[in-house]
Short mmCIF file of C-alpha atoms in Angstrom, two decimals:
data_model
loop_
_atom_site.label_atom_id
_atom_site.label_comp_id
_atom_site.label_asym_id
_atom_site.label_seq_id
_atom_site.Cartn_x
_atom_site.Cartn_y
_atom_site.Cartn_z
CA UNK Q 81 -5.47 19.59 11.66
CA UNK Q 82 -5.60 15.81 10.39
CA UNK Q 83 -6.09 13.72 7.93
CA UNK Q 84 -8.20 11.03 7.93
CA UNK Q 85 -8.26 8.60 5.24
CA UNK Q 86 -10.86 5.25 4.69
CA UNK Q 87 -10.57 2.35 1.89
CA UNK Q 88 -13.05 0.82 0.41
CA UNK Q 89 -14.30 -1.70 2.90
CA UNK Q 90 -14.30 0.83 5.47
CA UNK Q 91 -16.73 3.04 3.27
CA UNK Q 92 -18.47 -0.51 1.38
CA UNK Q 93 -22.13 0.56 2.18
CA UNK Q 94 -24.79 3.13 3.89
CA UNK Q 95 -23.85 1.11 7.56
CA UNK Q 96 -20.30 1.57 6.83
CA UNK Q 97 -20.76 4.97 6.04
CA UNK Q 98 -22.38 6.00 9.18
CA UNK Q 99 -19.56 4.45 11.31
CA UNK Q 100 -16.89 6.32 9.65
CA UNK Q 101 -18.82 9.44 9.90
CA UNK Q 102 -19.07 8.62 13.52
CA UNK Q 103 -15.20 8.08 13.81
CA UNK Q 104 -14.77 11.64 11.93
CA UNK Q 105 -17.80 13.43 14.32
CA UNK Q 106 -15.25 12.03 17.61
CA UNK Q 107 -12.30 14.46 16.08
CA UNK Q 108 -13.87 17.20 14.79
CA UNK Q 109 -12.20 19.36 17.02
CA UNK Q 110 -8.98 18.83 15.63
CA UNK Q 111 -10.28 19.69 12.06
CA UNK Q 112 -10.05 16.65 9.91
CA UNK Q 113 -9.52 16.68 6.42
CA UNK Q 114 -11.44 13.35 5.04
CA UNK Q 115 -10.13 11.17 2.39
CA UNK Q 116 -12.17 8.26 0.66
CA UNK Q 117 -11.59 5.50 -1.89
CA UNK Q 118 -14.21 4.00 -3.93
CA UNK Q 119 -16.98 2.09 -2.13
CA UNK Q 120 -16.05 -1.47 -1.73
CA UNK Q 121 -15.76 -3.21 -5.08
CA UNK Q 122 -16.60 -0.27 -6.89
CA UNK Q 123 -13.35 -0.16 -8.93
CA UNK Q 124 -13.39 -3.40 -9.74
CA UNK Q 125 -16.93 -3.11 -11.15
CA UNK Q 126 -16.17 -0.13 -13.40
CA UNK Q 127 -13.18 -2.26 -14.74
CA UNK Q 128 -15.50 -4.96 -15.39
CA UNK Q 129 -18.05 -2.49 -16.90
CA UNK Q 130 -15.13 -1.34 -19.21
CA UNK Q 131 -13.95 -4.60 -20.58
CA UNK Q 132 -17.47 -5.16 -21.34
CA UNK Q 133 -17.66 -2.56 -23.56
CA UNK Q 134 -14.57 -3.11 -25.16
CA UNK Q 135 -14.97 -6.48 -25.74
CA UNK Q 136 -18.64 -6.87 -26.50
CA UNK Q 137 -20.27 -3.64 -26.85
CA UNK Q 138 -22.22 -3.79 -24.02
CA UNK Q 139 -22.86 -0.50 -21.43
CA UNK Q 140 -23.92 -2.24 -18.33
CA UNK Q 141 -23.58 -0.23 -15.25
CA UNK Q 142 -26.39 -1.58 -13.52
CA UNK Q 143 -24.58 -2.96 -9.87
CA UNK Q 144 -22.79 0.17 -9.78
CA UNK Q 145 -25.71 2.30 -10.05
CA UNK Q 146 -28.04 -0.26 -8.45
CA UNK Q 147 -25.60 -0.25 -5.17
CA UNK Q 148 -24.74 3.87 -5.08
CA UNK Q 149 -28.51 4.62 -4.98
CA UNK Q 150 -29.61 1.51 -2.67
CA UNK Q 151 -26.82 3.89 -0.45
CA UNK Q 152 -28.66 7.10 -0.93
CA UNK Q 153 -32.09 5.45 -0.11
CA UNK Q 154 -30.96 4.00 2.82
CA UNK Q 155 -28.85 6.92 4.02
CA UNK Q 156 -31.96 8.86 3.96
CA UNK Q 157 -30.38 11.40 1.78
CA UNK Q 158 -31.71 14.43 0.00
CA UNK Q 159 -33.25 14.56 -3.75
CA UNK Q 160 -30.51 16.71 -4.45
CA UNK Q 161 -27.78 13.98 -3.33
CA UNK Q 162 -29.87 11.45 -5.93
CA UNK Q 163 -29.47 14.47 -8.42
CA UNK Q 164 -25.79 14.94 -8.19
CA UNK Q 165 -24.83 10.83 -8.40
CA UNK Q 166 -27.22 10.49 -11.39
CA UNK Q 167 -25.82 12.84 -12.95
CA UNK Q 168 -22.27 11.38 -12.45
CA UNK Q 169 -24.10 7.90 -13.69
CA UNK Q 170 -24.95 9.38 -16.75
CA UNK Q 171 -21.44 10.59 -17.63
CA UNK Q 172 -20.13 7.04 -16.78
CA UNK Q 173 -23.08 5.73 -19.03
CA UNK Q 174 -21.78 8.35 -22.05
CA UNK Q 175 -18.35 7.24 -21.60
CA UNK Q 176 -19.25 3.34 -22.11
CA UNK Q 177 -21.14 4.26 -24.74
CA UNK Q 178 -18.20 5.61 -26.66
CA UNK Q 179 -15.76 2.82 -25.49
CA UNK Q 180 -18.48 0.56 -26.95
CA UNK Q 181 -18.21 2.17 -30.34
CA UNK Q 182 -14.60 2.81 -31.24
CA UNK Q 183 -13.75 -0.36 -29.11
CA UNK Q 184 -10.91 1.24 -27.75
CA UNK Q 185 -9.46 1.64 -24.15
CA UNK Q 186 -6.21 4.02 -23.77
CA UNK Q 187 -4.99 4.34 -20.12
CA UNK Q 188 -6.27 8.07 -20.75
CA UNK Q 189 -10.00 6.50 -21.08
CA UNK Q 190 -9.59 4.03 -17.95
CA UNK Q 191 -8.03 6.67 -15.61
CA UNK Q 192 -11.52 8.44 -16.53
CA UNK Q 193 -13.47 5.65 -16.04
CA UNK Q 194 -11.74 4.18 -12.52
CA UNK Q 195 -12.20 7.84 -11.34
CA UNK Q 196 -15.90 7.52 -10.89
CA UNK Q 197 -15.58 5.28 -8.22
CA UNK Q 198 -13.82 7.83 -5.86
CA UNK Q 199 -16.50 10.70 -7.12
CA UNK Q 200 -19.33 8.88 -6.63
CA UNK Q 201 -18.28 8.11 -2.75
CA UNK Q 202 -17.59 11.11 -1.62
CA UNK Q 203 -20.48 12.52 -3.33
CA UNK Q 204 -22.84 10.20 -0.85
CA UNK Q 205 -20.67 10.59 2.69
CA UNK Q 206 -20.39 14.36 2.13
CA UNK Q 207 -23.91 14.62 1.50
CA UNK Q 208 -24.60 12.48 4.92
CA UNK Q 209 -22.30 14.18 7.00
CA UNK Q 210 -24.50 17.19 6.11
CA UNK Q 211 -27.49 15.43 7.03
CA UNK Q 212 -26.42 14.77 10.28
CA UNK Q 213 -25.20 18.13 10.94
CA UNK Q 214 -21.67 18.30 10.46
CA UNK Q 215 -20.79 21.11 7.75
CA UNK Q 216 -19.13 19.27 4.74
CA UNK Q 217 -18.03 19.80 0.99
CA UNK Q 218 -17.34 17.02 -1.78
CA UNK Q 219 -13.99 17.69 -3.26
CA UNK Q 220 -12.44 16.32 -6.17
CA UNK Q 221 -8.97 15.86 -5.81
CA UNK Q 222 -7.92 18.06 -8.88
CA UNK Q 223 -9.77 21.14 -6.91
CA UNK Q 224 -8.12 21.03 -4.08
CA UNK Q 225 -4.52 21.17 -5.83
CA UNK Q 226 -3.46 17.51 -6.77
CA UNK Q 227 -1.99 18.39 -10.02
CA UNK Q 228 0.15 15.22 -11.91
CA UNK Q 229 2.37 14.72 -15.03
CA UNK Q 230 0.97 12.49 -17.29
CA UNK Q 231 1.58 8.67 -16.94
CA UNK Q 232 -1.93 7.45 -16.71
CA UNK Q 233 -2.85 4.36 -14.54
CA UNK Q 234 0.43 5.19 -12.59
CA UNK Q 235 0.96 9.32 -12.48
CA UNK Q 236 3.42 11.45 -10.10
CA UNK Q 237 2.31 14.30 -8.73
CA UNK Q 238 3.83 17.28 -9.81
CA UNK Q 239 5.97 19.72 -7.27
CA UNK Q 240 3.29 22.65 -7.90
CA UNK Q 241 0.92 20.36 -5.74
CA UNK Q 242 2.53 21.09 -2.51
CA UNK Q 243 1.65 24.45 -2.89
CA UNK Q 244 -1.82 24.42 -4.34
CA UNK Q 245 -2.58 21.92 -1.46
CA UNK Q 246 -2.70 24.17 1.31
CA UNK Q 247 -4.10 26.83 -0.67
CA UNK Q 248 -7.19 25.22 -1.43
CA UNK Q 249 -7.93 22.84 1.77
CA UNK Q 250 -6.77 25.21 4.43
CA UNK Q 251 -9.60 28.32 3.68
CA UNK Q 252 -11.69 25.80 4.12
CA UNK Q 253 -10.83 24.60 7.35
CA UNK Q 254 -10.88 28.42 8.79
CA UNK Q 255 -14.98 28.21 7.64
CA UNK Q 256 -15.18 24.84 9.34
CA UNK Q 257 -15.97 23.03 6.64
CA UNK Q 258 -14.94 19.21 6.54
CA UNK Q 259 -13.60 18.50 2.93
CA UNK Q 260 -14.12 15.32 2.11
CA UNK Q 261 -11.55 14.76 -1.00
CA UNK Q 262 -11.23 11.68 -3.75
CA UNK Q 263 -8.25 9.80 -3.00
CA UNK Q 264 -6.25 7.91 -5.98
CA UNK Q 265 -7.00 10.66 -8.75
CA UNK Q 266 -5.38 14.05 -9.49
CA UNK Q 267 -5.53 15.75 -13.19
CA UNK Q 268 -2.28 16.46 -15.01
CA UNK Q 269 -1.83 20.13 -16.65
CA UNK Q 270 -3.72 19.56 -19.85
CA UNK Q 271 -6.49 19.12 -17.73
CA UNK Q 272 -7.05 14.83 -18.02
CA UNK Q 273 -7.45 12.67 -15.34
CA UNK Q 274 -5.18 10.61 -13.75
CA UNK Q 275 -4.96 7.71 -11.36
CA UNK Q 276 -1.99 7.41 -8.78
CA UNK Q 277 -1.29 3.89 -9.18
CA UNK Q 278 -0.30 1.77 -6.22
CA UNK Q 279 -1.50 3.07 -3.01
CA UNK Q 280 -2.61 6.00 -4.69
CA UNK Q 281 -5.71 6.57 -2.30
CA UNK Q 282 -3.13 6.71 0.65
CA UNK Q 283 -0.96 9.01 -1.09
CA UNK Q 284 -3.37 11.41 -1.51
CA UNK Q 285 -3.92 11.43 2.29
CA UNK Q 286 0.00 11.66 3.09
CA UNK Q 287 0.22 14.42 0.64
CA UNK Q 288 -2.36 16.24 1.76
CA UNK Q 289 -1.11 15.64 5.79
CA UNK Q 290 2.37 16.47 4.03
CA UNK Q 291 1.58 19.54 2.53
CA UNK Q 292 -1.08 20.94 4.98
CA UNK Q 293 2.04 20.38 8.01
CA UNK Q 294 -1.08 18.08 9.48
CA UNK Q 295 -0.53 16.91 12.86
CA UNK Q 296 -1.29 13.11 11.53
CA UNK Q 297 -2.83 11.51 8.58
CA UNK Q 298 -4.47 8.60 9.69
CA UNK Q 299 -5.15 5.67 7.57
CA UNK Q 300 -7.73 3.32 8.67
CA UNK Q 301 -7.71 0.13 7.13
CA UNK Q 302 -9.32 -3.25 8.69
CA UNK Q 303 -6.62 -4.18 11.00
CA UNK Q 304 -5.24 -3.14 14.05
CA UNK Q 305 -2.23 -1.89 12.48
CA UNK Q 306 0.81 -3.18 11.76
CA UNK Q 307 0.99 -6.76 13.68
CA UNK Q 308 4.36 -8.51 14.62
CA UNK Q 309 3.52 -10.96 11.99
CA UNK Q 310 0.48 -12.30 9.50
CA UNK Q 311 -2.12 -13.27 11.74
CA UNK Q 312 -3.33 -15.61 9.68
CA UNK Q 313 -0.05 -17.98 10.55
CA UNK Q 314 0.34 -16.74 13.83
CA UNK Q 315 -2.25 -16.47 16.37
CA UNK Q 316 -0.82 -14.53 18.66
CA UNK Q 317 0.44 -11.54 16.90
CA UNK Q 318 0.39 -8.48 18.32
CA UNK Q 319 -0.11 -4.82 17.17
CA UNK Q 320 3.41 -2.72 16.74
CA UNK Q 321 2.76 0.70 19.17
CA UNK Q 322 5.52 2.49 16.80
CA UNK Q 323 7.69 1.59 13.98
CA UNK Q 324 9.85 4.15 11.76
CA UNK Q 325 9.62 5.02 8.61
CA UNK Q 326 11.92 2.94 7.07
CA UNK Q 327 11.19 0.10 8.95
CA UNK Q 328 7.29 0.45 7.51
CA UNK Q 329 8.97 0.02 4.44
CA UNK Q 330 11.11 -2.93 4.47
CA UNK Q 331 7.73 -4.78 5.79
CA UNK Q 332 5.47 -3.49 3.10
CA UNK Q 333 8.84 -4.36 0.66
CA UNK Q 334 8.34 -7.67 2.21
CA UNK Q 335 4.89 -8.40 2.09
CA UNK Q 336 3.42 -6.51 5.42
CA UNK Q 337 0.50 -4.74 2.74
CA UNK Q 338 -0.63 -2.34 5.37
CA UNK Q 339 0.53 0.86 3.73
CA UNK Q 340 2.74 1.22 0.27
CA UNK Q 341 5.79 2.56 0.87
CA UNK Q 342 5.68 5.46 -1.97
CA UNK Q 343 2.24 6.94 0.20
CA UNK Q 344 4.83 7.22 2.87
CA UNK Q 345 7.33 9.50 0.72
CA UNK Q 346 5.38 13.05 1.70
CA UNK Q 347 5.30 12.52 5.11
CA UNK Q 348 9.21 11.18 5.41
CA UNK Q 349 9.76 14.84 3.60
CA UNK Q 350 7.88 16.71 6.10
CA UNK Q 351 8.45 14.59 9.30
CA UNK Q 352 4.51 13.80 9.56
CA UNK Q 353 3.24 10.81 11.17
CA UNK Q 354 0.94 8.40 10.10
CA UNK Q 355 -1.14 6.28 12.28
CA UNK Q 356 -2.56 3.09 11.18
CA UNK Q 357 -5.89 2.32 12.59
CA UNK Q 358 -8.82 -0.07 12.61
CA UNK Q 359 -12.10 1.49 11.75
CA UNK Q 360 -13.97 -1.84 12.16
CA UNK Q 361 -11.96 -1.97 15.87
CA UNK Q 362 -11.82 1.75 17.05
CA UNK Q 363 -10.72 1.76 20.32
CA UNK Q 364 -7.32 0.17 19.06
CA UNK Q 365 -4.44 2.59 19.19
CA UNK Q 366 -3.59 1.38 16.00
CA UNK Q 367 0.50 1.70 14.74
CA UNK Q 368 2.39 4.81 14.60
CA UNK Q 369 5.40 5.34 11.69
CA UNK Q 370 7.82 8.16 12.67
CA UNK Q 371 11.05 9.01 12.21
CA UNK Q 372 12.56 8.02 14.52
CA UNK Q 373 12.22 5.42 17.77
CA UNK Q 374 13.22 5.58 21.57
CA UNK Q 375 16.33 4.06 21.83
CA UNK Q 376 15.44 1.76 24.70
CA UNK Q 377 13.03 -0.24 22.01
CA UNK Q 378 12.45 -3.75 21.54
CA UNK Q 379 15.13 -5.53 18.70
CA UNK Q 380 12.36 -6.54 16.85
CA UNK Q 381 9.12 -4.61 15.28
CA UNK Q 382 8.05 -7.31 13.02
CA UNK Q 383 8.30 -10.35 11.37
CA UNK Q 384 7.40 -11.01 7.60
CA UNK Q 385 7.95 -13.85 4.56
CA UNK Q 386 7.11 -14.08 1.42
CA UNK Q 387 6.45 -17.47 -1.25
CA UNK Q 388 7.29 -18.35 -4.45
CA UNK Q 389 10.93 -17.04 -4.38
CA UNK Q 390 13.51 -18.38 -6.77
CA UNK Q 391 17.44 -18.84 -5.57
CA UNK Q 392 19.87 -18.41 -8.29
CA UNK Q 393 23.59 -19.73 -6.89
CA UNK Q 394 25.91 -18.27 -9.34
CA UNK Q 395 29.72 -19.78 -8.79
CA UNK Q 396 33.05 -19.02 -10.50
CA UNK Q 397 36.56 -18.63 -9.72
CA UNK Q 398 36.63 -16.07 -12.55
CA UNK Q 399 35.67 -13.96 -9.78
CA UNK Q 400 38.57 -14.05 -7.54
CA UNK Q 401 40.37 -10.52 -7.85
CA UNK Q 402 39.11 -9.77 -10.87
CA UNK Q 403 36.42 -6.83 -11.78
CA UNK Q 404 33.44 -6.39 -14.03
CA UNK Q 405 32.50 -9.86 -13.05
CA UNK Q 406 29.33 -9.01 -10.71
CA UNK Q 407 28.69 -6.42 -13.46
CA UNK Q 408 28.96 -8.91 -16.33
CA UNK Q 409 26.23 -11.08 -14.14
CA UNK Q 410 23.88 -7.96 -13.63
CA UNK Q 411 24.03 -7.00 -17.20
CA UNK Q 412 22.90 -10.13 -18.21
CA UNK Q 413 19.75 -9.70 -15.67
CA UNK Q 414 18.79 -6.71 -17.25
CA UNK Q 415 19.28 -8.48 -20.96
CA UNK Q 416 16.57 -10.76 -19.93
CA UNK Q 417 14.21 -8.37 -18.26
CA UNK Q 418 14.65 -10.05 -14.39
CA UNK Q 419 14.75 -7.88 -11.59
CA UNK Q 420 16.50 -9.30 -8.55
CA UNK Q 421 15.37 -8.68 -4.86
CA UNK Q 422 18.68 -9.90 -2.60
CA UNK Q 423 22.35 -10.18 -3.06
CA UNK Q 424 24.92 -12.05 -1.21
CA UNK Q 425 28.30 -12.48 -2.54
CA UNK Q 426 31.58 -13.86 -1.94
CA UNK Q 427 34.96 -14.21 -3.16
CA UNK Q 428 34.30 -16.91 -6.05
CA UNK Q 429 30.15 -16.78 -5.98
CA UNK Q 430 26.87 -14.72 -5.87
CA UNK Q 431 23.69 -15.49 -4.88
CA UNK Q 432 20.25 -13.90 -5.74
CA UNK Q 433 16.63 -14.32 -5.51
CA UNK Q 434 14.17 -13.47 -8.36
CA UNK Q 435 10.46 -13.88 -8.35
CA UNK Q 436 9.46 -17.52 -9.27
CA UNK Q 437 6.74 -15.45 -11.77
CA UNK Q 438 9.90 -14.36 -13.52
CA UNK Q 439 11.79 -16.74 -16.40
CA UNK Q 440 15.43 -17.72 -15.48
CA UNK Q 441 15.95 -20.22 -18.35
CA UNK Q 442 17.59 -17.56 -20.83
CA UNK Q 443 19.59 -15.96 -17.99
CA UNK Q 444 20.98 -19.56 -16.98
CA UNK Q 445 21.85 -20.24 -20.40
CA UNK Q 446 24.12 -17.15 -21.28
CA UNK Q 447 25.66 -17.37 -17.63
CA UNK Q 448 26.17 -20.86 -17.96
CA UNK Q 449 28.90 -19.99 -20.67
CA UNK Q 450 30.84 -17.95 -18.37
CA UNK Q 451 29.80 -19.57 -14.70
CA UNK Q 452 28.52 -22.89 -13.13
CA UNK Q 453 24.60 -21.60 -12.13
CA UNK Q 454 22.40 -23.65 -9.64
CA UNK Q 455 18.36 -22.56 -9.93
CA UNK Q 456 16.55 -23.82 -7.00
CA UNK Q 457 12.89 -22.65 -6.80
CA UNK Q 458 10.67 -23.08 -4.53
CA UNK Q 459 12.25 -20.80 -1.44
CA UNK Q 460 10.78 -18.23 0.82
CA UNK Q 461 12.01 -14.86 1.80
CA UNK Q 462 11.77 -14.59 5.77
CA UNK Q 463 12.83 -10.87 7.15
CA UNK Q 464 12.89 -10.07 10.57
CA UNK Q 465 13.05 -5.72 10.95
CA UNK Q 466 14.22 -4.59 14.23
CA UNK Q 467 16.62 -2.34 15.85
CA UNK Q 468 19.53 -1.86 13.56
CA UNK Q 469 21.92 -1.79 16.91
CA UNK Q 470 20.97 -4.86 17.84
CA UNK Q 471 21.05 -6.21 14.46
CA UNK Q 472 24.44 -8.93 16.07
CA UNK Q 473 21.63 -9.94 19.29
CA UNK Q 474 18.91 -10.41 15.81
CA UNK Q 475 21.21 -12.51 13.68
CA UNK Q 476 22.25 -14.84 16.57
CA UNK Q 477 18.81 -15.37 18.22
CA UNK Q 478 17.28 -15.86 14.64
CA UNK Q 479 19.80 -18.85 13.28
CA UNK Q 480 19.61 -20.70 17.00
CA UNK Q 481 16.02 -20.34 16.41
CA UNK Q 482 16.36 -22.02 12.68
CA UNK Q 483 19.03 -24.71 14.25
CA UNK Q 484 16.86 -25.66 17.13
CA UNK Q 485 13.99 -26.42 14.53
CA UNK Q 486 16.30 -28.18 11.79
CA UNK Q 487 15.32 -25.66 9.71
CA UNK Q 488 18.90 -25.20 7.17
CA UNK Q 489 19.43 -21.06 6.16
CA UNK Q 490 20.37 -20.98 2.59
CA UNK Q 491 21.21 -16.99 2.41
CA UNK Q 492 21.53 -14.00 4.13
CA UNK Q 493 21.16 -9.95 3.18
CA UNK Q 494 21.55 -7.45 5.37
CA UNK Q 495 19.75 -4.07 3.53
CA UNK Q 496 22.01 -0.97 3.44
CA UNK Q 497 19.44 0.40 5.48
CA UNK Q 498 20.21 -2.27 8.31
CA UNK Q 499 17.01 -2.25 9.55
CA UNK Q 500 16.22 -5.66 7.91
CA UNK Q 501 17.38 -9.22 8.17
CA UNK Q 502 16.45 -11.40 5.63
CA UNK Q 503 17.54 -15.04 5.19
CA UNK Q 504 16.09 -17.58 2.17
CA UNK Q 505 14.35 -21.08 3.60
CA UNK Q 506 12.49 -23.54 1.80
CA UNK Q 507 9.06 -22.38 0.93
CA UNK Q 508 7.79 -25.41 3.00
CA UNK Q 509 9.68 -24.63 5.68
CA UNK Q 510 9.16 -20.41 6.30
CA UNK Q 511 5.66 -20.96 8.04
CA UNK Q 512 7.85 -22.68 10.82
CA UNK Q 513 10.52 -20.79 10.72
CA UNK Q 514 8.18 -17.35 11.19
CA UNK Q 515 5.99 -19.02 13.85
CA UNK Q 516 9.09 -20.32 15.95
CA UNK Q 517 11.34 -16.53 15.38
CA UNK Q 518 7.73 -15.08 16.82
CA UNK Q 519 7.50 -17.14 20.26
CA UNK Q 520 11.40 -16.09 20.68
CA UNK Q 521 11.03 -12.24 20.02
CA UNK Q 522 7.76 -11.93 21.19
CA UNK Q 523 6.27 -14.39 23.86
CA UNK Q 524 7.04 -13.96 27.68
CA UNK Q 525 9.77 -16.82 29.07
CA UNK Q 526 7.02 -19.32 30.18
CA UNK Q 527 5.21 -19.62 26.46
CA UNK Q 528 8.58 -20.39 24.89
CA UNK Q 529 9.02 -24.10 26.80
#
């Protein structure tokens, strides 16, 4: 079996629809579980829809209902289909209703609410995949096993789900029935719903892969996979055949957003792959994340940077031979409420980067008591993830690269995982510095003079 697993653009409207059915009709035979998020916007609309009752009174669902039965109409669909999502409507409408009276909104009552979205969609694909002959069943998640503690807008699922997974998809399977399941939601033991959080929908595919021992779960997003850098700053980048686990990671860490790293978690237990593919570009191979690579790969998978980075230079000669001084430092972080992303040290200073969202002004002060601290915003994270045994080849290609370009490297981190190289540029400088570490590590000889 598989998994197969579409966002929201890839399932936006009745044309979309059809071409992911299409995608799921070409692997029937290895008997695909289906996985859906809500139809484009969807989510967004029901959290508009929300704070409109909240903050006015007002139950407007009209786009959302407007767009879910312009679907049905133009899917061709059954009056039963039409039955079943006006009846969901109607619940949706009910629960607005009561939002707009008590003008209150717990994370219980939006976990219900955002869960419509998902319900709703697979509602309408199930019902077309029946119309076009291929034998399928809407599932919410909660039926087929996803059971979660109780954190609304950001729940765990619970151990007893990798159990009850298999139980209910598998029978299913045997009578050749596609299931196609909500992603993002589960229901915790009281019997609530609950939303995943951050690349919930994805989770719920890797679990169910995960659990099921699936062959692959396959993602489909809208591009080609996981590219050697953002496309958007460099033309030429190229699709990644295979990356590992922990390299997907670091990049998503890093700002790669093809695929959260905690949707990965399952399928690092089990040893599953996941493929990420293109559903608006099908005949891409897409990228592969496995455990582990042939040895004889490239040094580099991928390059990656992110903005708006803060450098904090901490420097005192209280620090030579002494302990509790790094601790000291770190304590005061968490005083303040500022998470750090990379550490550097050395014998009489520390360096660290913060988010530039983040306030430093009341960690300066205390350390300045104890420490001379220079803030410099304005920097950019680049991070090269490669081949951690050619992580020496890396280093020295990557700062000949920066010196040939006058581009000055302001700190480096090597992760405990050693898969990733990062160094800290200015902000101004990183598109350059990504663009020129690209042509080295990726382009044939003849491109690079």
């Amino acid at each position: 079996m598989i998994v197969m697993k579409f966002g929201g653009s890839s399932v936006a409207d009745a044309q979309r629809i059809r071409h992911i059915i299409d995608i799921v009709r070409s692997q029937l035979d290895q008997k695909p579980v289906l996985v859906l998020s809500a139809m484009g916007d969807t989510t967004d609309h029901l959290l508009e829809a929300g704070n409109a009752a909240l903050e006015r009174g007002e139950v407007s669902i009209g786009h959302i209902e407007q767009h879910h039965l312009d679907t049905i109409k133009k899917l061709k669909l059954p009056n039963e289909a039409r039955r079943e999502i006006t009846a969901l409507l109607e619940e949706l409408r009910r629960l607005l209703s009561g939002v707009s009276l008590i003008r209150e909104m717990t994370p219980r009552t939006k976990d219900y609410m955002v869960s419509f979205g998902e319900r709703l969609s697979v509602r309408i694909a199930a019902a077309c995949c029946n119309a076009l002959g291929i034998k399928a069943l809407a599932c919410d998640a909660w039926d087929m096993g996803f059971v979660s503690d109780s954190n609304f807008t950001s729940a765990e699922l619970l151990a007893q789900s990798w159990e009850l997974i298999p139980q209910k998809i598998m029978p299913l399977l045997r009578k050749g029935v596609l299931p196609v399941v909500t992603g993002f939601i589960a229901k915790d033991p009281g019997g609530s719903i609950t939303t995943l959080g951050r690349g919930g929908s994805d989770l719920s595919a890797t679990m169910i892969a995960a659990a099921c021992r699936a062959e692959e779960a396959q993602v489909w997003k809208d591009v080609d996979g996981i590219l050697t850098a953002d496309p958007r700053i460099v033309t030429k980048a190229k699709p990644v055949e295979a990356v590992t686990y922990e390299e997907a990671a670091e990049l998503a860490y890093f700002g790669a957003q093809v695929l959260h790293p905690r949707a990965m978690q399952p399928c690092i237990r089990t040893g599953t792959p996941v493929r990420v593919k293109n559903s608006y570009n099908t005949a891409a191979s897409g990228t592969r994340i496995i455990a582990a690579l042939d040895k004889k790969s490239v040094p580099v998978r991928a390059i990656t940077f992110r903005r708006d980075v803060t450098l904090v230079d901490i420097v005192s000669t209280r620090m030579l031979g002494q302990y509790g001084f790094l601790a000291e430092v770190f304590s005061c972080f968490a005083r303040h409420c500022v998470s750090v992303d990379m550490v550097a040290t050395s014998e009489v200073s520390v360096s660290l980067t913060i988010d530039a969202a983040q306030d430093i002004s009341g960690v300066k002060k205390e350390l300045s008591r104890i420490a001379g601290v220079d803030v410099k915003t304005g920097m950019a994270i680049v991070t090269i993830v490669g081949n951690v045994k050619r992580s020496s080849e890396i280093l020295a290609r990557a700062f000949k690269t920066c010196q040939l370009i006058g581009v000055p490297v302001q700190m480096v981190s090597q992760g405990a995982s050693k898969v990733n190289i990062s160094f800290i540029v200015n902000g101004a400088e990183a598109v350059d510095v990504v663009r020129a570490l690209h042509l080295d590590f990726f382009s044939p000889l003849h491109e690079r003079r």
